[in-house]
GROMACS .gro file of C-alpha atoms in nm:
model
  141
    1MET     CA    1   1.953   3.616  -7.358
    2GLN     CA    2   2.154   3.757  -7.071
    3PRO     CA    3   1.963   3.837  -6.748
    4THR     CA    4   1.917   4.195  -6.641
    5SER     CA    5   1.954   4.329  -6.290
    6LYS     CA    6   1.735   4.610  -6.162
    7CYS     CA    7   1.817   4.847  -5.876
    8ASN     CA    8   1.591   4.818  -5.569
    9ASN     CA    9   1.606   5.193  -5.500
   10PHE     CA   10   1.280   5.342  -5.634
   11ALA     CA   11   1.454   5.675  -5.696
   12CYS     CA   12   1.721   5.510  -5.914
   13ARG     CA   13   1.565   5.198  -6.079
   14LEU     CA   14   1.872   5.151  -6.301
   15THR     CA   15   1.865   4.839  -6.520
   16VAL     CA   16   2.197   4.673  -6.606
   17GLU     CA   17   2.278   4.376  -6.830
   18GLY     CA   18   2.404   4.071  -6.643
   19ASP     CA   19   2.391   3.949  -6.284
   20VAL     CA   20   2.513   4.252  -6.087
   21ALA     CA   21   2.512   4.256  -5.704
   22THR     CA   22   2.516   4.633  -5.637
   23CYS     CA   23   2.399   4.928  -5.842
   24PRO     CA   24   2.687   5.109  -6.011
   25LYS     CA   25   2.497   5.439  -5.984
   26CYS     CA   26   2.372   5.446  -5.621
   27GLY     CA   27   2.523   5.138  -5.451
   28THR     CA   28   2.188   4.976  -5.362
   29ARG     CA   29   2.136   4.600  -5.396
   30MET     CA   30   2.010   4.481  -5.735
   31ARG     CA   31   1.781   4.188  -5.820
   32THR     CA   32   1.747   3.972  -6.129
   33PRO     CA   33   1.404   3.864  -6.259
   34SER     CA   34   1.467   3.507  -6.139
   35THR     CA   35   1.532   3.631  -5.784
   36VAL     CA   36   1.217   3.845  -5.795
   37ARG     CA   37   1.017   3.542  -5.915
   38LYS     CA   38   1.152   3.330  -5.627
   39LEU     CA   39   1.052   3.602  -5.382
   40GLY     CA   40   0.713   3.615  -5.556
   41TRP     CA   41   0.661   3.243  -5.491
   42PHE     CA   42   0.754   3.299  -5.127
   43SER     CA   43   0.506   3.587  -5.104
   44LEU     CA   44   0.235   3.381  -5.274
   45VAL     CA   45   0.279   3.087  -5.036
   46LEU     CA   46   0.278   3.311  -4.728
   47GLY     CA   47  -0.030   3.498  -4.851
   48VAL     CA   48  -0.223   3.178  -4.923
   49PHE     CA   49  -0.126   3.043  -4.580
   50LEU     CA   50  -0.238   3.367  -4.411
   51VAL     CA   51  -0.571   3.381  -4.597
   52GLY     CA   52  -0.635   3.011  -4.541
   53MET     CA   53  -0.558   3.006  -4.171
   54MET     CA   54  -0.743   3.330  -4.094
   55GLY     CA   55  -1.035   3.212  -4.305
   56ILE     CA   56  -1.060   2.895  -4.098
   57VAL     CA   57  -1.034   3.089  -3.771
   58THR     CA   58  -1.298   3.338  -3.887
   59TRP     CA   59  -1.530   3.063  -4.009
   60ASN     CA   60  -1.505   2.875  -3.679
   61THR     CA   61  -1.547   3.176  -3.450
   62ALA     CA   62  -1.788   3.404  -3.638
   63TRP     CA   63  -2.106   3.254  -3.494
   64ILE     CA   64  -1.970   3.262  -3.137
   65MET     CA   65  -1.850   3.623  -3.175
   66THR     CA   66  -2.182   3.746  -3.311
   67HIS     CA   67  -2.384   3.572  -3.036
   68PRO     CA   68  -2.209   3.670  -2.710
   69GLY     CA   69  -2.312   3.480  -2.399
   70ASP     CA   70  -2.467   3.189  -2.594
   71GLU     CA   71  -2.294   2.857  -2.538
   72ILE     CA   72  -2.212   2.705  -2.874
   73GLY     CA   73  -2.025   2.376  -2.892
   74GLY     CA   74  -1.922   2.401  -2.528
   75SER     CA   75  -1.775   2.752  -2.550
   76SER     CA   76  -1.905   3.107  -2.541
   77PHE     CA   77  -1.780   3.458  -2.608
   78THR     CA   78  -1.778   3.672  -2.293
   79GLY     CA   79  -1.748   4.011  -2.463
   80ASP     CA   80  -2.031   4.217  -2.609
   81ALA     CA   81  -2.152   4.220  -2.971
   82GLY     CA   82  -1.948   4.532  -3.056
   83GLN     CA   83  -1.627   4.368  -2.938
   84GLY     CA   84  -1.711   4.059  -3.141
   85ARG     CA   85  -1.759   4.272  -3.452
   86MET     CA   86  -1.427   4.449  -3.390
   87ILE     CA   87  -1.246   4.115  -3.361
   88LEU     CA   88  -1.409   3.991  -3.681
   89THR     CA   89  -1.310   4.319  -3.850
   90LEU     CA   90  -0.951   4.253  -3.743
   91PHE     CA   91  -0.973   3.902  -3.888
   92GLY     CA   92  -1.108   4.052  -4.212
   93ALA     CA   93  -0.823   4.303  -4.226
   94VAL     CA   94  -0.570   4.020  -4.191
   95ILE     CA   95  -0.743   3.832  -4.475
   96VAL     CA   96  -0.737   4.143  -4.698
   97PHE     CA   97  -0.366   4.190  -4.622
   98GLY     CA   98  -0.308   3.824  -4.715
   99LEU     CA   99  -0.494   3.874  -5.044
  100GLY     CA  100  -0.273   4.174  -5.119
  101THR     CA  101   0.033   3.958  -5.052
  102VAL     CA  102  -0.103   3.693  -5.290
  103ALA     CA  103  -0.162   3.958  -5.560
  104SER     CA  104   0.191   4.092  -5.513
  105GLY     CA  105   0.337   3.742  -5.540
  106ILE     CA  106   0.142   3.663  -5.857
  107TYR     CA  107   0.255   3.988  -6.017
  108GLN     CA  108   0.620   3.917  -5.931
  109ILE     CA  109   0.598   3.560  -6.063
  110ARG     CA  110   0.438   3.666  -6.391
  111THR     CA  111   0.656   3.969  -6.466
  112GLY     CA  112   0.982   3.911  -6.279
  113GLN     CA  113   0.953   4.269  -6.151
  114ARG     CA  114   0.833   4.442  -5.836
  115SER     CA  115   0.555   4.696  -5.875
  116LYS     CA  116   0.593   5.020  -5.685
  117TRP     CA  117   0.212   5.061  -5.672
  118ILE     CA  118   0.147   4.711  -5.542
  119MET     CA  119   0.416   4.765  -5.278
  120ILE     CA  120   0.259   5.097  -5.173
  121ALA     CA  121  -0.086   4.932  -5.158
  122THR     CA  122   0.051   4.645  -4.949
  123LEU     CA  123   0.218   4.886  -4.708
  124ALA     CA  124  -0.107   5.085  -4.684
  125MET     CA  125  -0.293   4.761  -4.604
  126ALA     CA  126  -0.033   4.680  -4.338
  127ALA     CA  127  -0.081   5.026  -4.186
  128ALA     CA  128  -0.460   4.983  -4.194
  129LEU     CA  129  -0.419   4.642  -4.030
  130GLY     CA  130  -0.213   4.804  -3.755
  131VAL     CA  131  -0.481   5.069  -3.699
  132VAL     CA  132  -0.759   4.810  -3.684
  133ALA     CA  133  -0.552   4.598  -3.442
  134TRP     CA  134  -0.494   4.902  -3.220
  135MET     CA  135  -0.864   4.991  -3.226
  136THR     CA  136  -0.956   4.633  -3.142
  137MET     CA  137  -0.717   4.629  -2.847
  138GLN     CA  138  -0.861   4.959  -2.722
  139SER     CA  139  -1.217   4.825  -2.743
  140LEU     CA  140  -1.124   4.511  -2.549
  141LYS     CA  141  -0.975   4.702  -2.251
   0.00000   0.00000   0.00000
């Protein structure tokens, strides 16, 4: 069975038999299912790394952040409880973004295709992460 290439342009989405570099209809780059699966593995690994590392950071700092001023293990959080909650909310937003990246990677690995809806959801999570980061920075000033 010959591989098919699919246009990356969501307005076009032309599918062509064979390994084609550019779309004959709109000129956008095309991807084969094997390339999409490789990118899915990359996305999966990055998402697992992000969730794992942020999970460890959250686990190790949650008690300190929720008990400002208390010395725990030789360190203490100098902000107030609201700032601690905002920082933990930011950590949670990063973890949710990582989970979305994992879901996107799994979908790409299983199907060999990119989902427009998963991509939109991931971009929305990235925008929400940016908003939460901005709000956190404003509360820490």
